[in-house]
Amino acid sequence: MTALGSVVIQTVVVLTGLVVVQGDTQVGCVFGGSCVLPCRFQPNSDTILHWVKKDGEDVHVHSYYDDQDQLGYQDPLYKGRTSLFHDQISGGNASLGLARVNLQDQGKYLCYASTSQNNQETFVILTARAPVTRVDIVLVNNTVTCKSGGIYPIPQLTWSVSPRPATVLQNTTEVHEDDQGLYDISGSLRTVYNDTES
């Protein structure tokens, strides 16, 4: 009887030690906006949630246990920018809300969820982008200048001219990176048209 009891106890220990690992989820976020990193788990009692950025050293992003947020070890870069959906945790939603997204937020995140029944790991890869929101075009004599800024990833400038000019005298493009890691781009095109073309 004692031996059988020992076997049962060992089996229980093995079962509660199982870790379910899910594949990577890709999430694209807009620079300066808010974003949700999805994570679901099998709900049960004694829920413990940890969000960690896997960036060489582990960066603690957000933790939850004892039915409340635990931010004592939160990295200062994430202070005041993270949140959980508290009313949905009991249903298995461990998704992380991230506000004021910046380029340093890019990378691989681990969502670790532990309950009295099992442990689960979900990985989310966050990429940030800053789309083109404005383009300034100026025509002076035979030179067209095109400018835009606050863009990520690095932009490219392509010219399309109609009707096709007889000669393209100059086509220059300059790209500069600002202190936030965003790009400004400026290009100019100087053309001479064939007056004999109809």
mmCIF file of N, CA and C in Angstrom, residues 44-120:
data_model
loop_
_atom_site.group_PDB
_atom_site.id
_atom_site.type_symbol
_atom_site.label_atom_id
_atom_site.label_comp_id
_atom_site.label_asym_id
_atom_site.label_seq_id
_atom_site.Cartn_x
_atom_site.Cartn_y
_atom_site.Cartn_z
ATOM 1 N N ASN A 44 -7.085 28.188 -14.081
ATOM 2 C CA ASN A 44 -7.321 27.378 -12.898
ATOM 3 C C ASN A 44 -6.966 28.249 -11.704
ATOM 4 N N SER A 45 -6.866 27.664 -10.542
ATOM 5 C CA SER A 45 -6.561 28.446 -9.345
ATOM 6 C C SER A 45 -5.069 28.749 -9.250
ATOM 7 N N ASP A 46 -4.730 29.672 -8.370
ATOM 8 C CA ASP A 46 -3.337 30.050 -8.094
ATOM 9 C C ASP A 46 -2.620 30.531 -9.356
ATOM 10 N N THR A 47 -3.230 31.465 -10.063
ATOM 11 C CA THR A 47 -2.657 31.962 -11.318
ATOM 12 C C THR A 47 -1.451 32.856 -11.067
ATOM 13 N N ILE A 48 -0.371 32.554 -11.769
ATOM 14 C CA ILE A 48 0.841 33.379 -11.757
ATOM 15 C C ILE A 48 1.179 33.713 -13.204
ATOM 16 N N LEU A 49 1.359 34.999 -13.494
ATOM 17 C CA LEU A 49 1.684 35.444 -14.851
ATOM 18 C C LEU A 49 2.960 36.263 -14.833
ATOM 19 N N HIS A 50 3.842 35.972 -15.759
ATOM 20 C CA HIS A 50 5.060 36.765 -15.933
ATOM 21 C C HIS A 50 5.236 37.080 -17.415
ATOM 22 N N TRP A 51 5.461 38.349 -17.723
ATOM 23 C CA TRP A 51 5.876 38.762 -19.064
ATOM 24 C C TRP A 51 7.336 39.183 -18.991
ATOM 25 N N VAL A 52 8.169 38.565 -19.827
ATOM 26 C CA VAL A 52 9.611 38.821 -19.816
ATOM 27 C C VAL A 52 10.086 39.040 -21.246
ATOM 28 N N LYS A 53 10.887 40.069 -21.457
ATOM 29 C CA LYS A 53 11.505 40.262 -22.771
ATOM 30 C C LYS A 53 12.818 39.495 -22.796
ATOM 31 N N LYS A 54 12.971 38.644 -23.818
ATOM 32 C CA LYS A 54 14.173 37.813 -23.945
ATOM 33 C C LYS A 54 15.183 38.573 -24.797
ATOM 34 N N ASP A 55 16.008 39.365 -24.130
ATOM 35 C CA ASP A 55 16.927 40.262 -24.834
ATOM 36 C C ASP A 55 18.327 40.088 -24.257
ATOM 37 N N GLY A 56 18.945 38.925 -24.508
ATOM 38 C CA GLY A 56 20.215 38.623 -23.849
ATOM 39 C C GLY A 56 19.912 38.288 -22.398
ATOM 40 N N GLU A 57 19.903 39.307 -21.555
ATOM 41 C CA GLU A 57 19.424 39.147 -20.188
ATOM 42 C C GLU A 57 17.905 39.286 -20.195
ATOM 43 N N ASP A 58 17.238 38.561 -19.300
ATOM 44 C CA ASP A 58 15.787 38.685 -19.200
ATOM 45 C C ASP A 58 15.416 40.058 -18.652
ATOM 46 N N VAL A 59 14.473 40.714 -19.315
ATOM 47 C CA VAL A 59 13.975 42.017 -18.876
ATOM 48 C C VAL A 59 12.556 41.814 -18.356
ATOM 49 N N HIS A 60 12.331 42.120 -17.078
ATOM 50 C CA HIS A 60 11.017 41.912 -16.471
ATOM 51 C C HIS A 60 10.068 43.024 -16.909
ATOM 52 N N VAL A 61 8.995 42.618 -17.576
ATOM 53 C CA VAL A 61 8.047 43.577 -18.148
ATOM 54 C C VAL A 61 6.818 43.739 -17.260
ATOM 55 N N HIS A 62 6.232 42.630 -16.819
ATOM 56 C CA HIS A 62 5.011 42.710 -16.001
ATOM 57 C C HIS A 62 4.803 41.369 -15.302
ATOM 58 N N SER A 63 4.376 41.420 -14.046
ATOM 59 C CA SER A 63 4.060 40.199 -13.299
ATOM 60 C C SER A 63 2.721 40.350 -12.590
ATOM 61 N N TYR A 64 2.079 39.198 -12.379
ATOM 62 C CA TYR A 64 0.778 39.166 -11.707
ATOM 63 C C TYR A 64 0.677 37.875 -10.895
ATOM 64 N N TYR A 65 0.409 38.024 -9.609
ATOM 65 C CA TYR A 65 0.115 36.874 -8.755
ATOM 66 C C TYR A 65 -0.531 37.386 -7.478
ATOM 67 N N ASP A 66 -1.074 36.480 -6.679
ATOM 68 C CA ASP A 66 -1.876 36.859 -5.507
ATOM 69 C C ASP A 66 -3.013 37.797 -5.906
ATOM 70 N N ASP A 67 -3.554 37.570 -7.108
ATOM 71 C CA ASP A 67 -4.708 38.321 -7.618
ATOM 72 C C ASP A 67 -4.444 39.810 -7.800
ATOM 73 N N GLN A 68 -3.198 40.175 -8.045
ATOM 74 C CA GLN A 68 -2.905 41.583 -8.315
ATOM 75 C C GLN A 68 -1.581 41.729 -9.068
ATOM 76 N N ASP A 69 -1.413 42.902 -9.703
ATOM 77 C CA ASP A 69 -0.155 43.199 -10.380
ATOM 78 C C ASP A 69 0.975 43.246 -9.366
ATOM 79 N N GLN A 70 2.138 42.754 -9.786
ATOM 80 C CA GLN A 70 3.342 42.775 -8.955
ATOM 81 C C GLN A 70 4.448 43.402 -9.801
ATOM 82 N N LEU A 71 4.723 44.672 -9.556
ATOM 83 C CA LEU A 71 5.620 45.424 -10.430
ATOM 84 C C LEU A 71 6.926 45.820 -9.755
ATOM 85 N N GLY A 72 7.257 45.160 -8.662
ATOM 86 C CA GLY A 72 8.480 45.493 -7.939
ATOM 87 C C GLY A 72 9.748 45.270 -8.740
ATOM 88 N N TYR A 73 9.732 44.299 -9.644
ATOM 89 C CA TYR A 73 10.912 43.992 -10.456
ATOM 90 C C TYR A 73 10.766 44.478 -11.900
ATOM 91 N N GLN A 74 9.754 45.282 -12.161
ATOM 92 C CA GLN A 74 9.532 45.765 -13.524
ATOM 93 C C GLN A 74 10.676 46.668 -13.969
ATOM 94 N N ASP A 75 11.158 46.437 -15.192
ATOM 95 C CA ASP A 75 12.216 47.284 -15.745
ATOM 96 C C ASP A 75 11.684 48.706 -15.918
ATOM 97 N N PRO A 76 12.495 49.727 -15.569
ATOM 98 C CA PRO A 76 12.044 51.123 -15.677
ATOM 99 C C PRO A 76 11.571 51.519 -17.073
ATOM 100 N N LEU A 77 12.081 50.870 -18.120
ATOM 101 C CA LEU A 77 11.665 51.205 -19.484
ATOM 102 C C LEU A 77 10.177 50.946 -19.715
ATOM 103 N N TYR A 78 9.580 50.083 -18.889
ATOM 104 C CA TYR A 78 8.172 49.724 -19.079
ATOM 105 C C TYR A 78 7.254 50.355 -18.031
ATOM 106 N N LYS A 79 7.808 51.133 -17.136
ATOM 107 C CA LYS A 79 7.015 51.714 -16.054
ATOM 108 C C LYS A 79 5.887 52.583 -16.606
ATOM 109 N N GLY A 80 4.678 52.317 -16.155
ATOM 110 C CA GLY A 80 3.518 53.096 -16.563
ATOM 111 C C GLY A 80 3.019 52.813 -17.966
ATOM 112 N N ARG A 81 3.564 51.775 -18.618
ATOM 113 C CA ARG A 81 3.180 51.493 -20.008
ATOM 114 C C ARG A 81 2.542 50.123 -20.204
ATOM 115 N N THR A 82 2.484 49.300 -19.158
ATOM 116 C CA THR A 82 1.961 47.939 -19.313
ATOM 117 C C THR A 82 0.680 47.745 -18.516
ATOM 118 N N SER A 83 -0.158 46.843 -19.002
ATOM 119 C CA SER A 83 -1.397 46.522 -18.291
ATOM 120 C C SER A 83 -1.890 45.143 -18.718
ATOM 121 N N LEU A 84 -2.647 44.513 -17.837
ATOM 122 C CA LEU A 84 -3.309 43.247 -18.134
ATOM 123 C C LEU A 84 -4.819 43.481 -18.162
ATOM 124 N N PHE A 85 -5.538 42.545 -18.738
ATOM 125 C CA PHE A 85 -6.993 42.606 -18.774
ATOM 126 C C PHE A 85 -7.519 41.833 -17.559
ATOM 127 N N HIS A 86 -7.539 42.517 -16.407
ATOM 128 C CA HIS A 86 -7.802 41.840 -15.137
ATOM 129 C C HIS A 86 -9.135 41.102 -15.111
ATOM 130 N N ASP A 87 -10.148 41.654 -15.749
ATOM 131 C CA ASP A 87 -11.460 41.016 -15.723
ATOM 132 C C ASP A 87 -11.523 39.772 -16.608
ATOM 133 N N GLN A 88 -10.456 39.518 -17.376
ATOM 134 C CA GLN A 88 -10.445 38.364 -18.279
ATOM 135 C C GLN A 88 -9.407 37.301 -17.895
ATOM 136 N N ILE A 89 -8.632 37.563 -16.853
ATOM 137 C CA ILE A 89 -7.599 36.600 -16.441
ATOM 138 C C ILE A 89 -8.227 35.280 -16.003
ATOM 139 N N SER A 90 -9.335 35.351 -15.282
ATOM 140 C CA SER A 90 -9.985 34.122 -14.813
ATOM 141 C C SER A 90 -10.490 33.262 -15.967
ATOM 142 N N GLY A 91 -10.651 33.866 -17.148
ATOM 143 C CA GLY A 91 -11.060 33.126 -18.333
ATOM 144 C C GLY A 91 -9.904 32.661 -19.189
ATOM 145 N N GLY A 92 -8.671 32.912 -18.737
ATOM 146 C CA GLY A 92 -7.497 32.433 -19.458
ATOM 147 C C GLY A 92 -6.848 33.446 -20.375
ATOM 148 N N ASN A 93 -7.147 34.729 -20.191
ATOM 149 C CA ASN A 93 -6.531 35.766 -21.024
ATOM 150 C C ASN A 93 -5.395 36.431 -20.250
ATOM 151 N N ALA A 94 -4.168 36.208 -20.703
ATOM 152 C CA ALA A 94 -2.992 36.818 -20.068
ATOM 153 C C ALA A 94 -2.350 37.857 -20.980
ATOM 154 N N SER A 95 -3.095 38.348 -21.962
ATOM 155 C CA SER A 95 -2.543 39.298 -22.933
ATOM 156 C C SER A 95 -2.034 40.560 -22.243
ATOM 157 N N LEU A 96 -0.977 41.122 -22.816
ATOM 158 C CA LEU A 96 -0.337 42.309 -22.254
ATOM 159 C C LEU A 96 -0.636 43.522 -23.121
ATOM 160 N N GLY A 97 -1.119 44.581 -22.498
ATOM 161 C CA GLY A 97 -1.285 45.855 -23.186
ATOM 162 C C GLY A 97 -0.021 46.682 -23.023
ATOM 163 N N LEU A 98 0.470 47.232 -24.123
ATOM 164 C CA LEU A 98 1.692 48.038 -24.095
ATOM 165 C C LEU A 98 1.399 49.387 -24.732
ATOM 166 N N ALA A 99 1.621 50.461 -23.991
ATOM 167 C CA ALA A 99 1.332 51.813 -24.465
ATOM 168 C C ALA A 99 2.614 52.526 -24.887
ATOM 169 N N ARG A 100 2.443 53.551 -25.717
ATOM 170 C CA ARG A 100 3.555 54.400 -26.178
ATOM 171 C C ARG A 100 4.720 53.552 -26.707
ATOM 172 N N VAL A 101 4.415 52.724 -27.670
ATOM 173 C CA VAL A 101 5.401 51.795 -28.241
ATOM 174 C C VAL A 101 6.572 52.560 -28.842
ATOM 175 N N ASN A 102 7.789 52.097 -28.564
ATOM 176 C CA ASN A 102 8.987 52.682 -29.172
ATOM 177 C C ASN A 102 9.820 51.572 -29.810
ATOM 178 N N LEU A 103 10.867 51.967 -30.504
ATOM 179 C CA LEU A 103 11.663 50.985 -31.241
ATOM 180 C C LEU A 103 12.410 50.032 -30.316
ATOM 181 N N GLN A 104 12.722 50.480 -29.085
ATOM 182 C CA GLN A 104 13.415 49.612 -28.135
ATOM 183 C C GLN A 104 12.519 48.466 -27.648
ATOM 184 N N ASP A 105 11.217 48.592 -27.866
ATOM 185 C CA ASP A 105 10.294 47.532 -27.457
ATOM 186 C C ASP A 105 10.360 46.318 -28.380
ATOM 187 N N GLN A 106 10.976 46.468 -29.537
ATOM 188 C CA GLN A 106 11.026 45.361 -30.489
ATOM 189 C C GLN A 106 11.814 44.175 -29.909
ATOM 190 N N GLY A 107 11.335 42.981 -30.230
ATOM 191 C CA GLY A 107 12.053 41.798 -29.770
ATOM 192 C C GLY A 107 11.107 40.671 -29.405
ATOM 193 N N LYS A 108 11.663 39.671 -28.728
ATOM 194 C CA LYS A 108 10.922 38.457 -28.378
ATOM 195 C C LYS A 108 10.495 38.507 -26.914
ATOM 196 N N TYR A 109 9.215 38.248 -26.677
ATOM 197 C CA TYR A 109 8.652 38.282 -25.331
ATOM 198 C C TYR A 109 8.153 36.891 -24.938
ATOM 199 N N LEU A 110 8.343 36.565 -23.669
ATOM 200 C CA LEU A 110 7.830 35.324 -23.107
ATOM 201 C C LEU A 110 6.648 35.639 -22.205
ATOM 202 N N CYS A 111 5.537 34.969 -22.457
ATOM 203 C CA CYS A 111 4.392 34.995 -21.543
ATOM 204 C C CYS A 111 4.392 33.664 -20.795
ATOM 205 N N TYR A 112 4.645 33.722 -19.502
ATOM 206 C CA TYR A 112 4.672 32.514 -18.674
ATOM 207 C C TYR A 112 3.435 32.512 -17.780
ATOM 208 N N ALA A 113 2.621 31.492 -17.910
ATOM 209 C CA ALA A 113 1.407 31.365 -17.103
ATOM 210 C C ALA A 113 1.465 30.065 -16.314
ATOM 211 N N SER A 114 1.290 30.180 -15.016
ATOM 212 C CA SER A 114 1.330 29.010 -14.140
ATOM 213 C C SER A 114 0.049 28.960 -13.310
ATOM 214 N N THR A 115 -0.534 27.768 -13.217
ATOM 215 C CA THR A 115 -1.691 27.553 -12.349
ATOM 216 C C THR A 115 -1.443 26.301 -11.519
ATOM 217 N N SER A 116 -2.429 25.929 -10.724
ATOM 218 C CA SER A 116 -2.293 24.719 -9.908
ATOM 219 C C SER A 116 -2.255 23.457 -10.764
ATOM 220 N N GLN A 117 -2.624 23.574 -12.049
ATOM 221 C CA GLN A 117 -2.681 22.410 -12.931
ATOM 222 C C GLN A 117 -1.483 22.285 -13.871
ATOM 223 N N ASN A 118 -1.014 23.394 -14.422
ATOM 224 C CA ASN A 118 0.096 23.302 -15.384
ATOM 225 C C ASN A 118 0.807 24.636 -15.548
ATOM 226 N N ASN A 119 1.871 24.588 -16.321
ATOM 227 C CA ASN A 119 2.620 25.788 -16.692
ATOM 228 C C ASN A 119 2.588 25.916 -18.207
ATOM 229 N N GLN A 120 2.543 27.147 -18.688
ATOM 230 C CA GLN A 120 2.474 27.359 -20.135
ATOM 231 C C GLN A 120 3.378 28.511 -20.527
#
